[in-house]
Each structure stands twice: as structure tokens, then as C-alpha cells.
């Protein structure tokens, strides 16, 4: 079934389980936050996000092209500032497919369909290879800039796949491919391959990956 959700496109790919801090200053998204705060049940204060393929988060023209697969976010923290802007934190819940984007009178809306996660038995060798590859990548990154990760890796295959996807420093298109992967097995195999390529690049030219994600510590908690 399709639902209608307020939409907040971002210049980044969001994965289930991530906490997303946002400074909200543009009028349409301030109205979106005010709308969410009128919802009595905090669990229902939800909106959707997709990564912007072309365009910007703010401005008159905004997003010109967006990816179709994104996430449902739940508003969890709100700090209303004196100038009328907001500092918020939202937690990504499940994936969704954007079927139609609507401008809306106050803020964008999207017609979306939630995407379930197939239950699969991830082979042990896939899990072990993903963990060991990330451990090697983590060690290499720690030498360059300090540990990029706080905490321990989840044991659950789905959570592990999402955590590694969020932590891997990649261009947006490749991060989007991780979000769109069919199941945990495919996602872990893909993130392992991409981490291996990052390790090879680091070994050839020791330097920090280009993306902001690689420069920021991240925890799934």
C-alpha cells in the first residue's frame, strides 16, 4: 500500500538505524517540523527522505532529481531556537520507495510505499568476510585519523549490513546501491567488495577517503 508522507530530501544517503541531526532553517522545512509537532503520538511523527541526485537541499529550485529509494525517518528530538529555526534529530526506520513527489502548499509531500526486508539466511562465510574486511579497514583508518567507529559491530546480519553500509566512505551513487540492495546477503557482499577497494586505494596512496562519512565517527546506538 502507498502512503503520503512529508518529504525532506537530503544531500546524503540515509540507512535504517542511523541517527540524523539536522539544522532546519528553510521556511518549508520549518513548516514541516511544526506540522510534525502537532502530531500527538511521537511514534507517528514521521517523514521521508531520499538522496538528491541533482540539485540542492535549499533554495528556490531545490532538488531537481532524486533517487527513488530512501528511508522513513522518525522525529525524536527538537530544539526550537530563538530565530525560529530548529535543531532536530531523526532516526531512520525502514526503507521506502518514492512513487511520486508533490510540491505541496507548505512543504513537499511524497507518495511512498514501504519496502520490507526479506528474511534470508546469510552464509557464515559472507558474515566472516564482511567483519574481517571492516576490521582491516578500521585499523587502516585508525592509523590515518583515529577510530571512525565507536562501539562493537552488531551480531544480527541485517543490523551488521546497515552498520557497515553507513560507515563505508563512498560516493553517493555507491552508497545508494547499498541502500537498494535486495537483502542482507547482497548488501554484505557489496559492502565487502567496496571496502576491499578502499583498502587497496589506501595502501597505494595513504590518504583519507574523500567523503565526510569517513571523517566522522558513527555509532549505531
PDB file of C-alpha atoms in Angstrom:
ATOM      1  CA  UNK A   1       0.000   0.000   0.000  1.00  0.00           C
ATOM      2  CA  UNK A   2       1.048   3.580  -0.677  1.00  0.00           C
ATOM      3  CA  UNK A   3       1.112   6.310   1.956  1.00  0.00           C
ATOM      4  CA  UNK A   4       1.634  10.050   1.789  1.00  0.00           C
ATOM      5  CA  UNK A   5       4.493  11.453   3.853  1.00  0.00           C
ATOM      6  CA  UNK A   6       6.096  14.861   4.315  1.00  0.00           C
ATOM      7  CA  UNK A   7       9.411  14.784   2.433  1.00  0.00           C
ATOM      8  CA  UNK A   8      12.811  16.230   3.296  1.00  0.00           C
ATOM      9  CA  UNK A   9      15.323  15.354   0.530  1.00  0.00           C
ATOM     10  CA  UNK A  10      18.967  15.402   1.639  1.00  0.00           C
ATOM     11  CA  UNK A  11      22.376  15.553   0.010  1.00  0.00           C
ATOM     12  CA  UNK A  12      23.240  12.222   1.590  1.00  0.00           C
ATOM     13  CA  UNK A  13      22.081   8.616   1.691  1.00  0.00           C
ATOM     14  CA  UNK A  14      20.460   7.571   4.966  1.00  0.00           C
ATOM     15  CA  UNK A  15      20.373   3.963   6.165  1.00  0.00           C
ATOM     16  CA  UNK A  16      17.960   2.311   8.635  1.00  0.00           C
ATOM     17  CA  UNK A  17      19.218   2.669  12.193  1.00  0.00           C
ATOM     18  CA  UNK A  18      21.076   5.929  11.601  1.00  0.00           C
ATOM     19  CA  UNK A  19      20.504   8.998  13.743  1.00  0.00           C
ATOM     20  CA  UNK A  20      20.302  12.068  11.502  1.00  0.00           C
ATOM     21  CA  UNK A  21      20.951  15.502  13.066  1.00  0.00           C
ATOM     22  CA  UNK A  22      19.619  18.412  11.002  1.00  0.00           C
ATOM     23  CA  UNK A  23      19.629  22.185  11.326  1.00  0.00           C
ATOM     24  CA  UNK A  24      16.310  23.277   9.821  1.00  0.00           C
ATOM     25  CA  UNK A  25      16.226  26.878   8.641  1.00  0.00           C
ATOM     26  CA  UNK A  26      14.390  26.992   5.317  1.00  0.00           C
ATOM     27  CA  UNK A  27      10.748  28.049   5.600  1.00  0.00           C
ATOM     28  CA  UNK A  28       9.210  24.958   4.008  1.00  0.00           C
ATOM     29  CA  UNK A  29      11.101  22.567   6.271  1.00  0.00           C
ATOM     30  CA  UNK A  30      10.430  24.683   9.356  1.00  0.00           C
ATOM     31  CA  UNK A  31       6.740  24.291   8.490  1.00  0.00           C
ATOM     32  CA  UNK A  32       7.325  20.547   8.126  1.00  0.00           C
ATOM     33  CA  UNK A  33       8.774  20.372  11.655  1.00  0.00           C
ATOM     34  CA  UNK A  34       5.939  22.470  13.066  1.00  0.00           C
ATOM     35  CA  UNK A  35       3.468  20.129  11.361  1.00  0.00           C
ATOM     36  CA  UNK A  36       5.135  17.069  12.893  1.00  0.00           C
ATOM     37  CA  UNK A  37       4.985  18.637  16.351  1.00  0.00           C
ATOM     38  CA  UNK A  38       1.186  18.815  16.056  1.00  0.00           C
ATOM     39  CA  UNK A  39       1.051  15.008  15.824  1.00  0.00           C
ATOM     40  CA  UNK A  40       0.098  13.773  19.290  1.00  0.00           C
ATOM     41  CA  UNK A  41       1.769  10.348  19.127  1.00  0.00           C
ATOM     42  CA  UNK A  42       5.585  10.767  18.934  1.00  0.00           C
ATOM     43  CA  UNK A  43       5.846   7.439  17.106  1.00  0.00           C
ATOM     44  CA  UNK A  44       3.775   8.930  14.284  1.00  0.00           C
ATOM     45  CA  UNK A  45       5.980  11.999  13.803  1.00  0.00           C
ATOM     46  CA  UNK A  46       7.462  10.578  10.636  1.00  0.00           C
ATOM     47  CA  UNK A  47       8.636  11.935   7.316  1.00  0.00           C
ATOM     48  CA  UNK A  48      10.504  10.587   4.334  1.00  0.00           C
ATOM     49  CA  UNK A  49      13.881  11.329   2.869  1.00  0.00           C
ATOM     50  CA  UNK A  50      15.618  10.433  -0.368  1.00  0.00           C
ATOM     51  CA  UNK A  51      19.072  11.411  -1.568  1.00  0.00           C
ATOM     52  CA  UNK A  52      19.281  14.255  -4.064  1.00  0.00           C
ATOM     53  CA  UNK A  53      20.768  13.125  -7.369  1.00  0.00           C
ATOM     54  CA  UNK A  54      20.845  16.650  -8.836  1.00  0.00           C
ATOM     55  CA  UNK A  55      20.088  19.936  -7.104  1.00  0.00           C
ATOM     56  CA  UNK A  56      20.247  21.243  -3.544  1.00  0.00           C
ATOM     57  CA  UNK A  57      18.546  20.825  -0.188  1.00  0.00           C
ATOM     58  CA  UNK A  58      17.716  24.521  -0.028  1.00  0.00           C
ATOM     59  CA  UNK A  59      16.911  27.382  -2.375  1.00  0.00           C
ATOM     60  CA  UNK A  60      14.187  28.286  -4.825  1.00  0.00           C
ATOM     61  CA  UNK A  61      14.845  25.397  -7.160  1.00  0.00           C
ATOM     62  CA  UNK A  62      15.695  22.736  -4.581  1.00  0.00           C
ATOM     63  CA  UNK A  63      16.117  19.133  -5.623  1.00  0.00           C
ATOM     64  CA  UNK A  64      15.918  18.747  -9.387  1.00  0.00           C
ATOM     65  CA  UNK A  65      16.307  14.965  -9.376  1.00  0.00           C
ATOM     66  CA  UNK A  66      16.155  12.498  -6.502  1.00  0.00           C
ATOM     67  CA  UNK A  67      16.706   8.802  -6.020  1.00  0.00           C
ATOM     68  CA  UNK A  68      13.604   6.692  -5.645  1.00  0.00           C
ATOM     69  CA  UNK A  69      14.640   4.519  -2.678  1.00  0.00           C
ATOM     70  CA  UNK A  70      15.019   6.282   0.653  1.00  0.00           C
ATOM     71  CA  UNK A  71      14.033   5.921   4.302  1.00  0.00           C
ATOM     72  CA  UNK A  72      11.214   6.779   6.661  1.00  0.00           C
ATOM     73  CA  UNK A  73      12.524   8.974   9.489  1.00  0.00           C
ATOM     74  CA  UNK A  74      11.016   9.466  12.936  1.00  0.00           C
ATOM     75  CA  UNK A  75      11.482  12.820  14.625  1.00  0.00           C
ATOM     76  CA  UNK A  76      12.958  12.123  18.065  1.00  0.00           C
ATOM     77  CA  UNK A  77      14.485  15.392  19.317  1.00  0.00           C
ATOM     78  CA  UNK A  78      13.612  19.035  18.661  1.00  0.00           C
ATOM     79  CA  UNK A  79      15.332  22.191  19.843  1.00  0.00           C
ATOM     80  CA  UNK A  80      13.494  25.347  18.801  1.00  0.00           C
ATOM     81  CA  UNK A  81      15.926  28.262  18.522  1.00  0.00           C
ATOM     82  CA  UNK A  82      15.125  31.931  19.173  1.00  0.00           C
ATOM     83  CA  UNK A  83      15.431  32.810  15.466  1.00  0.00           C
ATOM     84  CA  UNK A  84      12.674  30.350  14.541  1.00  0.00           C
ATOM     85  CA  UNK A  85      14.990  27.650  13.216  1.00  0.00           C
ATOM     86  CA  UNK A  86      15.180  24.132  14.629  1.00  0.00           C
ATOM     87  CA  UNK A  87      17.903  21.688  15.523  1.00  0.00           C
ATOM     88  CA  UNK A  88      16.397  18.240  15.226  1.00  0.00           C
ATOM     89  CA  UNK A  89      17.414  14.609  15.389  1.00  0.00           C
ATOM     90  CA  UNK A  90      15.568  11.940  13.437  1.00  0.00           C
ATOM     91  CA  UNK A  91      16.094   8.181  13.433  1.00  0.00           C
ATOM     92  CA  UNK A  92      15.842   6.248  10.183  1.00  0.00           C
ATOM     93  CA  UNK A  93      13.374   3.388  10.368  1.00  0.00           C
ATOM     94  CA  UNK A  94      12.510   1.282   7.321  1.00  0.00           C
ATOM     95  CA  UNK A  95      13.271   1.762   3.647  1.00  0.00           C
ATOM     96  CA  UNK A  96      10.669   3.192   1.291  1.00  0.00           C
ATOM     97  CA  UNK A  97      10.107   3.644  -2.424  1.00  0.00           C
ATOM     98  CA  UNK A  98       9.164   7.146  -3.592  1.00  0.00           C
ATOM     99  CA  UNK A  99       6.402   6.792  -6.178  1.00  0.00           C
ATOM    100  CA  UNK A 100       5.616  10.470  -6.652  1.00  0.00           C
ATOM    101  CA  UNK A 101       6.933  13.775  -5.302  1.00  0.00           C
ATOM    102  CA  UNK A 102       4.384  16.545  -4.754  1.00  0.00           C
ATOM    103  CA  UNK A 103       5.349  20.159  -4.081  1.00  0.00           C
ATOM    104  CA  UNK A 104       2.612  20.811  -1.520  1.00  0.00           C
ATOM    105  CA  UNK A 105       1.350  24.202  -0.359  1.00  0.00           C
ATOM    106  CA  UNK A 106       3.680  24.400   2.639  1.00  0.00           C
ATOM    107  CA  UNK A 107       6.270  21.637   2.250  1.00  0.00           C
ATOM    108  CA  UNK A 108       6.937  18.720  -0.121  1.00  0.00           C
ATOM    109  CA  UNK A 109       4.944  15.509   0.120  1.00  0.00           C
ATOM    110  CA  UNK A 110       5.674  12.127  -1.338  1.00  0.00           C
ATOM    111  CA  UNK A 111       3.533   9.157  -2.254  1.00  0.00           C
ATOM    112  CA  UNK A 112       5.603   6.285  -0.882  1.00  0.00           C
ATOM    113  CA  UNK A 113       5.486   2.537  -0.425  1.00  0.00           C
ATOM    114  CA  UNK A 114       7.390   0.987   2.460  1.00  0.00           C
ATOM    115  CA  UNK A 115       9.883  -1.698   1.490  1.00  0.00           C
ATOM    116  CA  UNK A 116      10.080  -4.793   3.620  1.00  0.00           C
ATOM    117  CA  UNK A 117      13.365  -6.516   4.361  1.00  0.00           C
ATOM    118  CA  UNK A 118      13.453 -10.109   3.082  1.00  0.00           C
ATOM    119  CA  UNK A 119      14.396 -12.671   5.708  1.00  0.00           C
ATOM    120  CA  UNK A 120      17.417 -14.575   4.431  1.00  0.00           C
ATOM    121  CA  UNK A 121      19.948 -16.921   5.970  1.00  0.00           C
ATOM    122  CA  UNK A 122      23.227 -15.129   5.404  1.00  0.00           C
ATOM    123  CA  UNK A 123      26.054 -17.626   4.852  1.00  0.00           C
ATOM    124  CA  UNK A 124      28.619 -17.680   7.638  1.00  0.00           C
ATOM    125  CA  UNK A 125      31.456 -17.043   5.194  1.00  0.00           C
ATOM    126  CA  UNK A 126      29.749 -13.853   3.996  1.00  0.00           C
ATOM    127  CA  UNK A 127      29.416 -12.596   7.574  1.00  0.00           C
ATOM    128  CA  UNK A 128      33.002 -13.514   8.471  1.00  0.00           C
ATOM    129  CA  UNK A 129      34.426 -11.906   5.342  1.00  0.00           C
ATOM    130  CA  UNK A 130      32.484  -8.687   5.942  1.00  0.00           C
ATOM    131  CA  UNK A 131      33.628  -8.464   9.561  1.00  0.00           C
ATOM    132  CA  UNK A 132      37.273  -9.186   8.803  1.00  0.00           C
ATOM    133  CA  UNK A 133      37.364  -6.740   5.904  1.00  0.00           C
ATOM    134  CA  UNK A 134      35.877  -3.987   8.039  1.00  0.00           C
ATOM    135  CA  UNK A 135      38.326  -4.776  10.838  1.00  0.00           C
ATOM    136  CA  UNK A 136      41.203  -4.281   8.397  1.00  0.00           C
ATOM    137  CA  UNK A 137      39.661  -1.085   7.081  1.00  0.00           C
ATOM    138  CA  UNK A 138      39.084   0.193  10.618  1.00  0.00           C
ATOM    139  CA  UNK A 139      42.734  -0.439  11.505  1.00  0.00           C
ATOM    140  CA  UNK A 140      43.924   1.432   8.405  1.00  0.00           C
ATOM    141  CA  UNK A 141      41.633   4.382   9.133  1.00  0.00           C
ATOM    142  CA  UNK A 142      42.682   4.480  12.781  1.00  0.00           C
ATOM    143  CA  UNK A 143      46.299   4.964  11.721  1.00  0.00           C
ATOM    144  CA  UNK A 144      45.302   7.868   9.471  1.00  0.00           C
ATOM    145  CA  UNK A 145      42.773   9.783  11.565  1.00  0.00           C
ATOM    146  CA  UNK A 146      41.665   7.847  14.605  1.00  0.00           C
ATOM    147  CA  UNK A 147      38.989   5.219  15.006  1.00  0.00           C
ATOM    148  CA  UNK A 148      35.997   6.067  12.751  1.00  0.00           C
ATOM    149  CA  UNK A 149      33.635   3.841  14.721  1.00  0.00           C
ATOM    150  CA  UNK A 150      32.501   3.749  18.342  1.00  0.00           C
ATOM    151  CA  UNK A 151      31.086   0.593  19.788  1.00  0.00           C
ATOM    152  CA  UNK A 152      31.042  -3.021  18.655  1.00  0.00           C
ATOM    153  CA  UNK A 153      29.634  -4.433  15.459  1.00  0.00           C
ATOM    154  CA  UNK A 154      26.118  -5.911  15.666  1.00  0.00           C
ATOM    155  CA  UNK A 155      25.753  -9.682  15.526  1.00  0.00           C
ATOM    156  CA  UNK A 156      22.439  -9.587  13.675  1.00  0.00           C
ATOM    157  CA  UNK A 157      23.126  -9.857   9.903  1.00  0.00           C
ATOM    158  CA  UNK A 158      20.639  -7.136   8.934  1.00  0.00           C
ATOM    159  CA  UNK A 159      21.974  -4.671  11.505  1.00  0.00           C
ATOM    160  CA  UNK A 160      25.529  -5.562  10.532  1.00  0.00           C
ATOM    161  CA  UNK A 161      24.789  -4.861   6.868  1.00  0.00           C
ATOM    162  CA  UNK A 162      23.261  -1.475   7.670  1.00  0.00           C
ATOM    163  CA  UNK A 163      26.076  -0.523  10.042  1.00  0.00           C
ATOM    164  CA  UNK A 164      28.821  -1.331   7.553  1.00  0.00           C
ATOM    165  CA  UNK A 165      26.914   0.448   4.790  1.00  0.00           C
ATOM    166  CA  UNK A 166      26.660   3.585   6.920  1.00  0.00           C
ATOM    167  CA  UNK A 167      30.335   3.510   7.875  1.00  0.00           C
ATOM    168  CA  UNK A 168      31.879   2.860   4.473  1.00  0.00           C
ATOM    169  CA  UNK A 169      33.208   6.078   2.846  1.00  0.00           C
ATOM    170  CA  UNK A 170      31.845   6.032  -0.682  1.00  0.00           C
ATOM    171  CA  UNK A 171      30.444   8.331  -3.354  1.00  0.00           C
ATOM    172  CA  UNK A 172      26.706   8.838  -3.148  1.00  0.00           C
ATOM    173  CA  UNK A 173      25.839   6.530  -6.063  1.00  0.00           C
ATOM    174  CA  UNK A 174      27.624   3.600  -4.431  1.00  0.00           C
ATOM    175  CA  UNK A 175      26.050   4.301  -1.051  1.00  0.00           C
ATOM    176  CA  UNK A 176      22.698   4.373  -2.801  1.00  0.00           C
ATOM    177  CA  UNK A 177      23.437   0.962  -4.326  1.00  0.00           C
ATOM    178  CA  UNK A 178      23.930  -0.392  -0.802  1.00  0.00           C
ATOM    179  CA  UNK A 179      20.587   1.036   0.267  1.00  0.00           C
ATOM    180  CA  UNK A 180      18.891  -0.525  -2.749  1.00  0.00           C
ATOM    181  CA  UNK A 181      20.462  -3.994  -2.349  1.00  0.00           C
ATOM    182  CA  UNK A 182      17.833  -6.726  -2.234  1.00  0.00           C
ATOM    183  CA  UNK A 183      18.745  -8.312   1.101  1.00  0.00           C
ATOM    184  CA  UNK A 184      21.407  -8.576   3.791  1.00  0.00           C
ATOM    185  CA  UNK A 185      23.488 -11.129   1.877  1.00  0.00           C
ATOM    186  CA  UNK A 186      23.692  -8.971  -1.246  1.00  0.00           C
ATOM    187  CA  UNK A 187      24.383  -5.861   0.862  1.00  0.00           C
ATOM    188  CA  UNK A 188      27.183  -7.515   2.848  1.00  0.00           C
ATOM    189  CA  UNK A 189      28.809  -8.909  -0.287  1.00  0.00           C
ATOM    190  CA  UNK A 190      28.676  -5.497  -1.929  1.00  0.00           C
ATOM    191  CA  UNK A 191      29.986  -3.577   1.079  1.00  0.00           C
ATOM    192  CA  UNK A 192      32.816  -6.103   1.456  1.00  0.00           C
ATOM    193  CA  UNK A 193      33.851  -5.568  -2.148  1.00  0.00           C
ATOM    194  CA  UNK A 194      33.707  -1.792  -1.792  1.00  0.00           C
ATOM    195  CA  UNK A 195      35.668  -1.844   1.476  1.00  0.00           C
ATOM    196  CA  UNK A 196      38.300  -4.017  -0.194  1.00  0.00           C
ATOM    197  CA  UNK A 197      38.634  -1.449  -2.976  1.00  0.00           C
ATOM    198  CA  UNK A 198      39.010   1.332  -0.384  1.00  0.00           C
ATOM    199  CA  UNK A 199      41.729  -0.641   1.379  1.00  0.00           C
ATOM    200  CA  UNK A 200      43.622  -1.122  -1.854  1.00  0.00           C
ATOM    201  CA  UNK A 201      43.444   2.611  -2.553  1.00  0.00           C
ATOM    202  CA  UNK A 202      44.664   3.462   0.962  1.00  0.00           C
ATOM    203  CA  UNK A 203      47.582   1.047   0.612  1.00  0.00           C
ATOM    204  CA  UNK A 204      48.615   2.616  -2.690  1.00  0.00           C
ATOM    205  CA  UNK A 205      48.214   6.243  -1.627  1.00  0.00           C
ATOM    206  CA  UNK A 206      47.795   6.590   2.145  1.00  0.00           C
ATOM    207  CA  UNK A 207      45.211   9.358   2.499  1.00  0.00           C
ATOM    208  CA  UNK A 208      41.783   9.934   3.915  1.00  0.00           C
ATOM    209  CA  UNK A 209      38.780   8.960   1.820  1.00  0.00           C
ATOM    210  CA  UNK A 210      37.037  11.956   0.311  1.00  0.00           C
ATOM    211  CA  UNK A 211      33.605  11.613   1.859  1.00  0.00           C
ATOM    212  CA  UNK A 212      32.521  13.300   5.061  1.00  0.00           C
ATOM    213  CA  UNK A 213      31.278   9.985   6.432  1.00  0.00           C
ATOM    214  CA  UNK A 214      34.843   8.728   6.602  1.00  0.00           C
ATOM    215  CA  UNK A 215      35.851  11.740   8.680  1.00  0.00           C
ATOM    216  CA  UNK A 216      33.091  11.392  11.236  1.00  0.00           C
ATOM    217  CA  UNK A 217      32.773   8.820  13.986  1.00  0.00           C
ATOM    218  CA  UNK A 218      29.470   6.965  13.841  1.00  0.00           C
ATOM    219  CA  UNK A 219      27.674   4.664  16.217  1.00  0.00           C
ATOM    220  CA  UNK A 220      24.555   2.557  15.546  1.00  0.00           C
ATOM    221  CA  UNK A 221      23.278   3.215  19.085  1.00  0.00           C
TER     222      UNK A 221
END
